[in-house]
Amino acid sequence: MSEDDYYDLAIVPMRKNRVADILPALAANKKIPTYLFMMNNAAGQQAFIDAVGKERVMAGFPLPGGFKKGRVMYMMPVEETKPVALPMGEVDGPVTARTHDVAGVLNSMRGYRAEIRKDMDDWLKTHVALLVPTLAPAVYACNIDQQHFAATRDAHVLIKRALHEALQATRNAGIRITPPALSAIDRIPEPVFVRLLSKFARTPTFENVLGHLNTAVDEIEHLTDEFYAMIQSGDTSTPTIDQLTPYN
């Protein structure tokens, strides 16, 4: 991309730990009015704002997920009859004409619909808290092997307990769990949670999760650091997360 290129919208769907490499190129271009950053992010949007200006930054998340193998990208299938929601919104919450314009672009893609959110920053931080200090290290502890993980009850128990710590630490840091319904996961009895996770671990969807984790070790390590920085102000004890973290 040159400094003189013009696009109504530039979407940046890449790993958070690699975005710093391209920020100078994005900042050098003063003609693109909107950058939509779509990625895992527990550190907020300030680095992007500092680089290109608050008025040009929007946040979102790319779903349904996938992984790269060689030169091929694999992803979960999308269906026109059941479009996948793409959460997105302005950095500070308000819904503007630009928000609707960008949502229109996302809605134009087959099998997708935009989900305009006023709490995108909390959504992204909640997403990291749910997965990075919990599921990811437990999968790595099982050598990223689907059958090994599905059969390892101890890993499922640790995920359940780490999840409780992650949600509590996130709340204590002043971050709202969103969507609020996710808090219900914490109320699932441990034996039921373990049984459900064991079944889920044998599905094609979970195979896709493994594919991503297998190729995103650098991203998970980066996000683990972001998670700990995010919860630091809440001063919450996280013994189970601390036990799992060395596997990330």
PDB file of C-alpha atoms in Angstrom:
ATOM      1  CA  MET A   1       0.000   0.000   0.000  1.00  0.00           C
ATOM      2  CA  SER A   2       1.367   3.375  -0.973  1.00  0.00           C
ATOM      3  CA  GLU A   3       0.850   6.687   0.789  1.00  0.00           C
ATOM      4  CA  ASP A   4      -1.420   7.825  -2.057  1.00  0.00           C
ATOM      5  CA  ASP A   5      -3.737   4.795  -2.209  1.00  0.00           C
ATOM      6  CA  TYR A   6      -7.366   5.544  -1.402  1.00  0.00           C
ATOM      7  CA  TYR A   7      -9.974   3.119  -0.110  1.00  0.00           C
ATOM      8  CA  ASP A   8     -13.234   3.906   1.704  1.00  0.00           C
ATOM      9  CA  LEU A   9     -12.356   1.214   4.229  1.00  0.00           C
ATOM     10  CA  ALA A  10      -9.256  -0.834   5.044  1.00  0.00           C
ATOM     11  CA  ILE A  11      -9.827  -3.991   7.111  1.00  0.00           C
ATOM     12  CA  VAL A  12      -6.880  -5.265   9.149  1.00  0.00           C
ATOM     13  CA  PRO A  13      -7.583  -8.933  10.066  1.00  0.00           C
ATOM     14  CA  MET A  14      -4.297 -10.203  11.481  1.00  0.00           C
ATOM     15  CA  ARG A  15      -2.636 -11.355  14.684  1.00  0.00           C
ATOM     16  CA  LYS A  16      -2.246  -8.644  17.288  1.00  0.00           C
ATOM     17  CA  ASN A  17       1.442  -9.384  17.823  1.00  0.00           C
ATOM     18  CA  ARG A  18       2.180  -8.694  14.150  1.00  0.00           C
ATOM     19  CA  VAL A  19       0.228  -5.468  13.667  1.00  0.00           C
ATOM     20  CA  ALA A  20       3.049  -3.276  14.996  1.00  0.00           C
ATOM     21  CA  ASP A  21       5.054  -4.157  11.875  1.00  0.00           C
ATOM     22  CA  ILE A  22       2.508  -2.542   9.557  1.00  0.00           C
ATOM     23  CA  LEU A  23       1.382   0.445  11.641  1.00  0.00           C
ATOM     24  CA  PRO A  24       4.003   2.769  10.071  1.00  0.00           C
ATOM     25  CA  ALA A  25       2.637   1.963   6.595  1.00  0.00           C
ATOM     26  CA  LEU A  26      -0.945   2.535   7.737  1.00  0.00           C
ATOM     27  CA  ALA A  27       0.005   5.812   9.416  1.00  0.00           C
ATOM     28  CA  ALA A  28       1.869   7.052   6.338  1.00  0.00           C
ATOM     29  CA  ASN A  29      -1.327   6.882   4.305  1.00  0.00           C
ATOM     30  CA  LYS A  30      -3.468   9.913   5.211  1.00  0.00           C
ATOM     31  CA  LYS A  31      -6.192   9.304   2.618  1.00  0.00           C
ATOM     32  CA  ILE A  32      -7.904   6.187   3.969  1.00  0.00           C
ATOM     33  CA  PRO A  33     -10.598   7.450   6.383  1.00  0.00           C
ATOM     34  CA  THR A  34     -11.245   4.221   8.294  1.00  0.00           C
ATOM     35  CA  TYR A  35      -9.175   1.286   9.486  1.00  0.00           C
ATOM     36  CA  LEU A  36     -11.174  -1.601  10.964  1.00  0.00           C
ATOM     37  CA  PHE A  37      -8.818  -3.628  13.184  1.00  0.00           C
ATOM     38  CA  MET A  38     -10.219  -7.167  13.603  1.00  0.00           C
ATOM     39  CA  MET A  39      -8.230  -9.390  15.949  1.00  0.00           C
ATOM     40  CA  ASN A  40      -7.793 -10.664  19.495  1.00  0.00           C
ATOM     41  CA  ASN A  41      -6.887  -7.684  21.644  1.00  0.00           C
ATOM     42  CA  ALA A  42      -6.765  -7.356  25.438  1.00  0.00           C
ATOM     43  CA  ALA A  43      -4.712  -4.149  25.456  1.00  0.00           C
ATOM     44  CA  GLY A  44      -7.274  -1.793  23.946  1.00  0.00           C
ATOM     45  CA  GLN A  45      -7.025   0.409  20.876  1.00  0.00           C
ATOM     46  CA  GLN A  46      -4.563   3.068  22.070  1.00  0.00           C
ATOM     47  CA  ALA A  47      -1.599   1.827  20.031  1.00  0.00           C
ATOM     48  CA  PHE A  48      -3.718   2.034  16.883  1.00  0.00           C
ATOM     49  CA  ILE A  49      -5.083   5.445  17.837  1.00  0.00           C
ATOM     50  CA  ASP A  50      -1.571   6.743  18.441  1.00  0.00           C
ATOM     51  CA  ALA A  51      -0.484   5.493  15.031  1.00  0.00           C
ATOM     52  CA  VAL A  52      -3.309   6.592  12.724  1.00  0.00           C
ATOM     53  CA  GLY A  53      -5.582   8.843  14.809  1.00  0.00           C
ATOM     54  CA  LYS A  54      -8.703   8.081  16.794  1.00  0.00           C
ATOM     55  CA  GLU A  55     -11.013   9.314  14.046  1.00  0.00           C
ATOM     56  CA  ARG A  56      -9.749   6.558  11.734  1.00  0.00           C
ATOM     57  CA  VAL A  57      -9.901   3.570  14.125  1.00  0.00           C
ATOM     58  CA  MET A  58     -12.707   1.044  14.473  1.00  0.00           C
ATOM     59  CA  ALA A  59     -12.566  -2.313  16.248  1.00  0.00           C
ATOM     60  CA  GLY A  60     -14.031  -5.709  15.468  1.00  0.00           C
ATOM     61  CA  PHE A  61     -13.397  -9.428  15.519  1.00  0.00           C
ATOM     62  CA  PRO A  62     -13.137 -11.901  12.603  1.00  0.00           C
ATOM     63  CA  LEU A  63     -15.320 -14.974  12.873  1.00  0.00           C
ATOM     64  CA  PRO A  64     -15.858 -17.921  12.546  1.00  0.00           C
ATOM     65  CA  GLY A  65     -12.132 -18.599  12.882  1.00  0.00           C
ATOM     66  CA  GLY A  66      -9.597 -20.736  11.120  1.00  0.00           C
ATOM     67  CA  PHE A  67      -5.917 -21.401  10.616  1.00  0.00           C
ATOM     68  CA  LYS A  68      -3.166 -21.332   8.018  1.00  0.00           C
ATOM     69  CA  LYS A  69      -1.526 -24.488   6.724  1.00  0.00           C
ATOM     70  CA  GLY A  70       1.222 -23.917   4.202  1.00  0.00           C
ATOM     71  CA  ARG A  71      -0.113 -21.338   1.754  1.00  0.00           C
ATOM     72  CA  VAL A  72      -3.755 -22.254   2.359  1.00  0.00           C
ATOM     73  CA  MET A  73      -6.188 -20.663   4.822  1.00  0.00           C
ATOM     74  CA  TYR A  74      -8.752 -23.008   6.359  1.00  0.00           C
ATOM     75  CA  MET A  75     -11.882 -21.682   8.053  1.00  0.00           C
ATOM     76  CA  MET A  76     -15.224 -22.868   9.349  1.00  0.00           C
ATOM     77  CA  PRO A  77     -17.888 -22.786   6.631  1.00  0.00           C
ATOM     78  CA  VAL A  78     -20.444 -19.985   6.429  1.00  0.00           C
ATOM     79  CA  GLU A  79     -24.033 -20.271   5.195  1.00  0.00           C
ATOM     80  CA  GLU A  80     -26.250 -17.622   3.663  1.00  0.00           C
ATOM     81  CA  THR A  81     -29.254 -18.921   5.604  1.00  0.00           C
ATOM     82  CA  LYS A  82     -27.414 -18.692   8.935  1.00  0.00           C
ATOM     83  CA  PRO A  83     -25.033 -15.727   8.603  1.00  0.00           C
ATOM     84  CA  VAL A  84     -22.116 -15.448  11.018  1.00  0.00           C
ATOM     85  CA  ALA A  85     -22.211 -12.330  13.200  1.00  0.00           C
ATOM     86  CA  LEU A  86     -19.175 -10.070  12.972  1.00  0.00           C
ATOM     87  CA  PRO A  87     -18.976  -7.872  16.107  1.00  0.00           C
ATOM     88  CA  MET A  88     -17.730  -4.362  15.359  1.00  0.00           C
ATOM     89  CA  GLY A  89     -18.019  -0.809  16.605  1.00  0.00           C
ATOM     90  CA  GLU A  90     -16.479   2.555  17.296  1.00  0.00           C
ATOM     91  CA  VAL A  91     -13.602   2.805  19.770  1.00  0.00           C
ATOM     92  CA  ASP A  92     -15.526   4.864  22.329  1.00  0.00           C
ATOM     93  CA  GLY A  93     -18.953   3.321  21.797  1.00  0.00           C
ATOM     94  CA  PRO A  94     -21.308   5.659  19.916  1.00  0.00           C
ATOM     95  CA  VAL A  95     -23.087   4.438  16.797  1.00  0.00           C
ATOM     96  CA  THR A  96     -22.455   6.877  13.944  1.00  0.00           C
ATOM     97  CA  ALA A  97     -23.210   7.131  10.254  1.00  0.00           C
ATOM     98  CA  ARG A  98     -19.773   5.638   9.637  1.00  0.00           C
ATOM     99  CA  THR A  99     -20.636   2.685  11.874  1.00  0.00           C
ATOM    100  CA  HIS A 100     -23.630   1.885   9.702  1.00  0.00           C
ATOM    101  CA  ASP A 101     -21.611   2.367   6.509  1.00  0.00           C
ATOM    102  CA  VAL A 102     -18.972  -0.126   7.636  1.00  0.00           C
ATOM    103  CA  ALA A 103     -21.669  -2.515   8.835  1.00  0.00           C
ATOM    104  CA  GLY A 104     -23.151  -2.314   5.354  1.00  0.00           C
ATOM    105  CA  VAL A 105     -19.859  -3.409   3.836  1.00  0.00           C
ATOM    106  CA  LEU A 106     -19.666  -6.416   6.164  1.00  0.00           C
ATOM    107  CA  ASN A 107     -23.325  -7.264   5.526  1.00  0.00           C
ATOM    108  CA  SER A 108     -22.594  -7.383   1.796  1.00  0.00           C
ATOM    109  CA  MET A 109     -20.331 -10.412   2.258  1.00  0.00           C
ATOM    110  CA  ARG A 110     -22.077 -13.726   1.679  1.00  0.00           C
ATOM    111  CA  GLY A 111     -22.757 -15.592   4.902  1.00  0.00           C
ATOM    112  CA  TYR A 112     -22.018 -12.678   7.231  1.00  0.00           C
ATOM    113  CA  ARG A 113     -23.904 -10.005   9.128  1.00  0.00           C
ATOM    114  CA  ALA A 114     -22.492  -7.102  11.095  1.00  0.00           C
ATOM    115  CA  GLU A 115     -23.229  -6.944  14.811  1.00  0.00           C
ATOM    116  CA  ILE A 116     -22.867  -3.295  15.808  1.00  0.00           C
ATOM    117  CA  ARG A 117     -21.671  -3.031  19.415  1.00  0.00           C
ATOM    118  CA  LYS A 118     -21.213  -0.101  21.764  1.00  0.00           C
ATOM    119  CA  ASP A 119     -18.896  -2.148  24.002  1.00  0.00           C
ATOM    120  CA  MET A 120     -16.389  -3.554  21.521  1.00  0.00           C
ATOM    121  CA  ASP A 121     -13.407  -3.011  23.811  1.00  0.00           C
ATOM    122  CA  ASP A 122     -15.034  -4.969  26.653  1.00  0.00           C
ATOM    123  CA  TRP A 123     -16.089  -7.653  24.153  1.00  0.00           C
ATOM    124  CA  LEU A 124     -12.512  -8.136  22.964  1.00  0.00           C
ATOM    125  CA  LYS A 125     -11.098  -8.250  26.488  1.00  0.00           C
ATOM    126  CA  THR A 126     -13.755 -10.748  27.567  1.00  0.00           C
ATOM    127  CA  HIS A 127     -12.950 -12.944  24.563  1.00  0.00           C
ATOM    128  CA  VAL A 128      -9.275 -13.075  25.498  1.00  0.00           C
ATOM    129  CA  ALA A 129     -10.109 -13.823  29.147  1.00  0.00           C
ATOM    130  CA  LEU A 130     -12.359 -16.711  28.125  1.00  0.00           C
ATOM    131  CA  LEU A 131      -9.845 -18.507  25.945  1.00  0.00           C
ATOM    132  CA  VAL A 132      -6.216 -17.446  26.272  1.00  0.00           C
ATOM    133  CA  PRO A 133      -5.407 -18.162  29.951  1.00  0.00           C
ATOM    134  CA  THR A 134      -7.768 -21.160  30.076  1.00  0.00           C
ATOM    135  CA  LEU A 135      -8.350 -23.313  27.007  1.00  0.00           C
ATOM    136  CA  ALA A 136      -5.153 -22.510  25.113  1.00  0.00           C
ATOM    137  CA  PRO A 137      -2.597 -23.666  27.714  1.00  0.00           C
ATOM    138  CA  ALA A 138      -4.643 -26.768  28.536  1.00  0.00           C
ATOM    139  CA  VAL A 139      -4.614 -27.739  24.858  1.00  0.00           C
ATOM    140  CA  TYR A 140      -0.865 -27.113  24.651  1.00  0.00           C
ATOM    141  CA  ALA A 141      -0.385 -29.252  27.773  1.00  0.00           C
ATOM    142  CA  CYS A 142      -2.039 -32.080  25.824  1.00  0.00           C
ATOM    143  CA  ASN A 143       0.361 -31.626  22.903  1.00  0.00           C
ATOM    144  CA  ILE A 144      -2.383 -30.094  20.705  1.00  0.00           C
ATOM    145  CA  ASP A 145      -3.723 -33.609  20.210  1.00  0.00           C
ATOM    146  CA  GLN A 146      -7.504 -33.858  19.875  1.00  0.00           C
ATOM    147  CA  GLN A 147      -7.926 -37.347  21.314  1.00  0.00           C
ATOM    148  CA  HIS A 148      -5.427 -36.680  24.087  1.00  0.00           C
ATOM    149  CA  PHE A 149      -7.244 -33.519  25.132  1.00  0.00           C
ATOM    150  CA  ALA A 150     -10.719 -35.057  24.832  1.00  0.00           C
ATOM    151  CA  ALA A 151      -9.694 -37.877  27.172  1.00  0.00           C
ATOM    152  CA  THR A 152      -7.826 -35.753  29.744  1.00  0.00           C
ATOM    153  CA  ARG A 153     -10.287 -34.898  32.492  1.00  0.00           C
ATOM    154  CA  ASP A 154      -7.686 -33.026  34.537  1.00  0.00           C
ATOM    155  CA  ALA A 155      -7.256 -30.548  31.687  1.00  0.00           C
ATOM    156  CA  HIS A 156     -11.001 -29.907  31.592  1.00  0.00           C
ATOM    157  CA  VAL A 157     -11.142 -29.371  35.362  1.00  0.00           C
ATOM    158  CA  LEU A 158      -8.272 -26.892  35.201  1.00  0.00           C
ATOM    159  CA  ILE A 159     -10.020 -24.993  32.398  1.00  0.00           C
ATOM    160  CA  LYS A 160     -13.185 -24.686  34.482  1.00  0.00           C
ATOM    161  CA  ARG A 161     -11.293 -23.354  37.505  1.00  0.00           C
ATOM    162  CA  ALA A 162      -9.089 -21.069  35.415  1.00  0.00           C
ATOM    163  CA  LEU A 163     -12.201 -19.704  33.725  1.00  0.00           C
ATOM    164  CA  HIS A 164     -13.669 -18.708  37.079  1.00  0.00           C
ATOM    165  CA  GLU A 165     -10.451 -16.903  37.971  1.00  0.00           C
ATOM    166  CA  ALA A 166     -10.224 -15.197  34.579  1.00  0.00           C
ATOM    167  CA  LEU A 167     -13.779 -13.850  34.712  1.00  0.00           C
ATOM    168  CA  GLN A 168     -13.373 -12.656  38.295  1.00  0.00           C
ATOM    169  CA  ALA A 169     -10.045 -11.002  37.561  1.00  0.00           C
ATOM    170  CA  THR A 170     -11.526  -9.291  34.515  1.00  0.00           C
ATOM    171  CA  ARG A 171     -14.435  -7.914  36.548  1.00  0.00           C
ATOM    172  CA  ASN A 172     -12.124  -6.765  39.318  1.00  0.00           C
ATOM    173  CA  ALA A 173     -10.112  -4.838  36.742  1.00  0.00           C
ATOM    174  CA  GLY A 174     -13.218  -2.816  35.910  1.00  0.00           C
ATOM    175  CA  ILE A 175     -14.043  -4.586  32.649  1.00  0.00           C
ATOM    176  CA  ARG A 176     -17.637  -5.605  31.984  1.00  0.00           C
ATOM    177  CA  ILE A 177     -18.116  -9.219  30.920  1.00  0.00           C
ATOM    178  CA  THR A 178     -19.851  -9.047  27.571  1.00  0.00           C
ATOM    179  CA  PRO A 179     -22.051 -10.467  26.289  1.00  0.00           C
ATOM    180  CA  PRO A 180     -23.406 -10.706  29.880  1.00  0.00           C
ATOM    181  CA  ALA A 181     -24.751 -14.216  29.196  1.00  0.00           C
ATOM    182  CA  LEU A 182     -21.165 -15.496  29.232  1.00  0.00           C
ATOM    183  CA  SER A 183     -21.184 -15.141  33.005  1.00  0.00           C
ATOM    184  CA  ALA A 184     -23.582 -18.098  33.050  1.00  0.00           C
ATOM    185  CA  ILE A 185     -20.713 -20.376  32.013  1.00  0.00           C
ATOM    186  CA  ASP A 186     -19.190 -19.750  35.421  1.00  0.00           C
ATOM    187  CA  ARG A 187     -22.328 -21.121  37.103  1.00  0.00           C
ATOM    188  CA  ILE A 188     -22.248 -24.474  35.320  1.00  0.00           C
ATOM    189  CA  PRO A 189     -21.389 -27.197  37.875  1.00  0.00           C
ATOM    190  CA  GLU A 190     -17.887 -28.516  37.360  1.00  0.00           C
ATOM    191  CA  PRO A 191     -18.902 -32.149  36.547  1.00  0.00           C
ATOM    192  CA  VAL A 192     -21.381 -30.933  33.927  1.00  0.00           C
ATOM    193  CA  PHE A 193     -18.844 -28.514  32.435  1.00  0.00           C
ATOM    194  CA  VAL A 194     -16.225 -31.271  32.206  1.00  0.00           C
ATOM    195  CA  ARG A 195     -18.658 -33.651  30.516  1.00  0.00           C
ATOM    196  CA  LEU A 196     -19.774 -31.030  27.980  1.00  0.00           C
ATOM    197  CA  LEU A 197     -16.210 -30.005  27.189  1.00  0.00           C
ATOM    198  CA  SER A 198     -15.196 -33.621  26.649  1.00  0.00           C
ATOM    199  CA  LYS A 199     -17.987 -33.990  24.066  1.00  0.00           C
ATOM    200  CA  PHE A 200     -17.157 -30.683  22.379  1.00  0.00           C
ATOM    201  CA  ALA A 201     -13.502 -31.693  22.132  1.00  0.00           C
ATOM    202  CA  ARG A 202     -14.477 -34.475  19.720  1.00  0.00           C
ATOM    203  CA  THR A 203     -16.260 -32.212  17.220  1.00  0.00           C
ATOM    204  CA  PRO A 204     -15.053 -30.776  13.880  1.00  0.00           C
ATOM    205  CA  THR A 205     -15.396 -27.281  15.379  1.00  0.00           C
ATOM    206  CA  PHE A 206     -12.853 -28.135  18.048  1.00  0.00           C
ATOM    207  CA  GLU A 207     -10.572 -29.588  15.384  1.00  0.00           C
ATOM    208  CA  ASN A 208     -10.596 -26.120  13.844  1.00  0.00           C
ATOM    209  CA  VAL A 209      -9.662 -24.637  17.242  1.00  0.00           C
ATOM    210  CA  LEU A 210      -6.694 -27.000  17.427  1.00  0.00           C
ATOM    211  CA  GLY A 211      -5.585 -25.977  13.951  1.00  0.00           C
ATOM    212  CA  HIS A 212      -5.526 -22.347  14.994  1.00  0.00           C
ATOM    213  CA  LEU A 213      -3.722 -22.962  18.284  1.00  0.00           C
ATOM    214  CA  ASN A 214      -1.135 -25.087  16.493  1.00  0.00           C
ATOM    215  CA  THR A 215      -0.168 -22.176  14.233  1.00  0.00           C
ATOM    216  CA  ALA A 216      -0.692 -19.263  16.644  1.00  0.00           C
ATOM    217  CA  VAL A 217       1.735 -19.993  19.464  1.00  0.00           C
ATOM    218  CA  ASP A 218       3.351 -16.571  19.091  1.00  0.00           C
ATOM    219  CA  GLU A 219      -0.045 -14.842  19.248  1.00  0.00           C
ATOM    220  CA  ILE A 220      -1.127 -16.767  22.347  1.00  0.00           C
ATOM    221  CA  GLU A 221       2.113 -15.889  24.132  1.00  0.00           C
ATOM    222  CA  HIS A 222       1.578 -12.210  23.287  1.00  0.00           C
ATOM    223  CA  LEU A 223      -2.065 -12.282  24.425  1.00  0.00           C
ATOM    224  CA  THR A 224      -1.132 -14.020  27.671  1.00  0.00           C
ATOM    225  CA  ASP A 225       1.081 -11.046  28.505  1.00  0.00           C
ATOM    226  CA  GLU A 226      -1.748  -8.683  27.564  1.00  0.00           C
ATOM    227  CA  PHE A 227      -4.170 -10.588  29.800  1.00  0.00           C
ATOM    228  CA  TYR A 228      -1.906 -10.334  32.840  1.00  0.00           C
ATOM    229  CA  ALA A 229      -1.391  -6.622  32.190  1.00  0.00           C
ATOM    230  CA  MET A 230      -5.142  -6.178  31.798  1.00  0.00           C
ATOM    231  CA  ILE A 231      -6.017  -7.711  35.183  1.00  0.00           C
ATOM    232  CA  GLN A 232      -3.121  -6.211  37.141  1.00  0.00           C
ATOM    233  CA  SER A 233      -5.144  -3.308  38.548  1.00  0.00           C
ATOM    234  CA  GLY A 234      -7.686  -5.706  40.060  1.00  0.00           C
ATOM    235  CA  ASP A 235      -5.044  -7.487  42.167  1.00  0.00           C
ATOM    236  CA  THR A 236      -6.884 -10.825  41.861  1.00  0.00           C
ATOM    237  CA  SER A 237      -5.300 -14.129  42.816  1.00  0.00           C
ATOM    238  CA  THR A 238      -5.142 -16.539  39.844  1.00  0.00           C
ATOM    239  CA  PRO A 239      -3.435 -19.742  41.058  1.00  0.00           C
ATOM    240  CA  THR A 240      -4.942 -22.056  38.419  1.00  0.00           C
ATOM    241  CA  ILE A 241      -4.133 -19.664  35.588  1.00  0.00           C
ATOM    242  CA  ASP A 242      -0.617 -19.332  36.945  1.00  0.00           C
ATOM    243  CA  GLN A 243      -0.327 -23.127  36.928  1.00  0.00           C
ATOM    244  CA  LEU A 244      -1.424 -23.325  33.281  1.00  0.00           C
ATOM    245  CA  THR A 245       0.447 -20.291  31.928  1.00  0.00           C
ATOM    246  CA  PRO A 246       3.862 -21.968  31.464  1.00  0.00           C
ATOM    247  CA  TYR A 247       2.295 -24.131  28.731  1.00  0.00           C
ATOM    248  CA  ASN A 248       1.423 -21.045  26.632  1.00  0.00           C
TER     249      ASN A 248
END
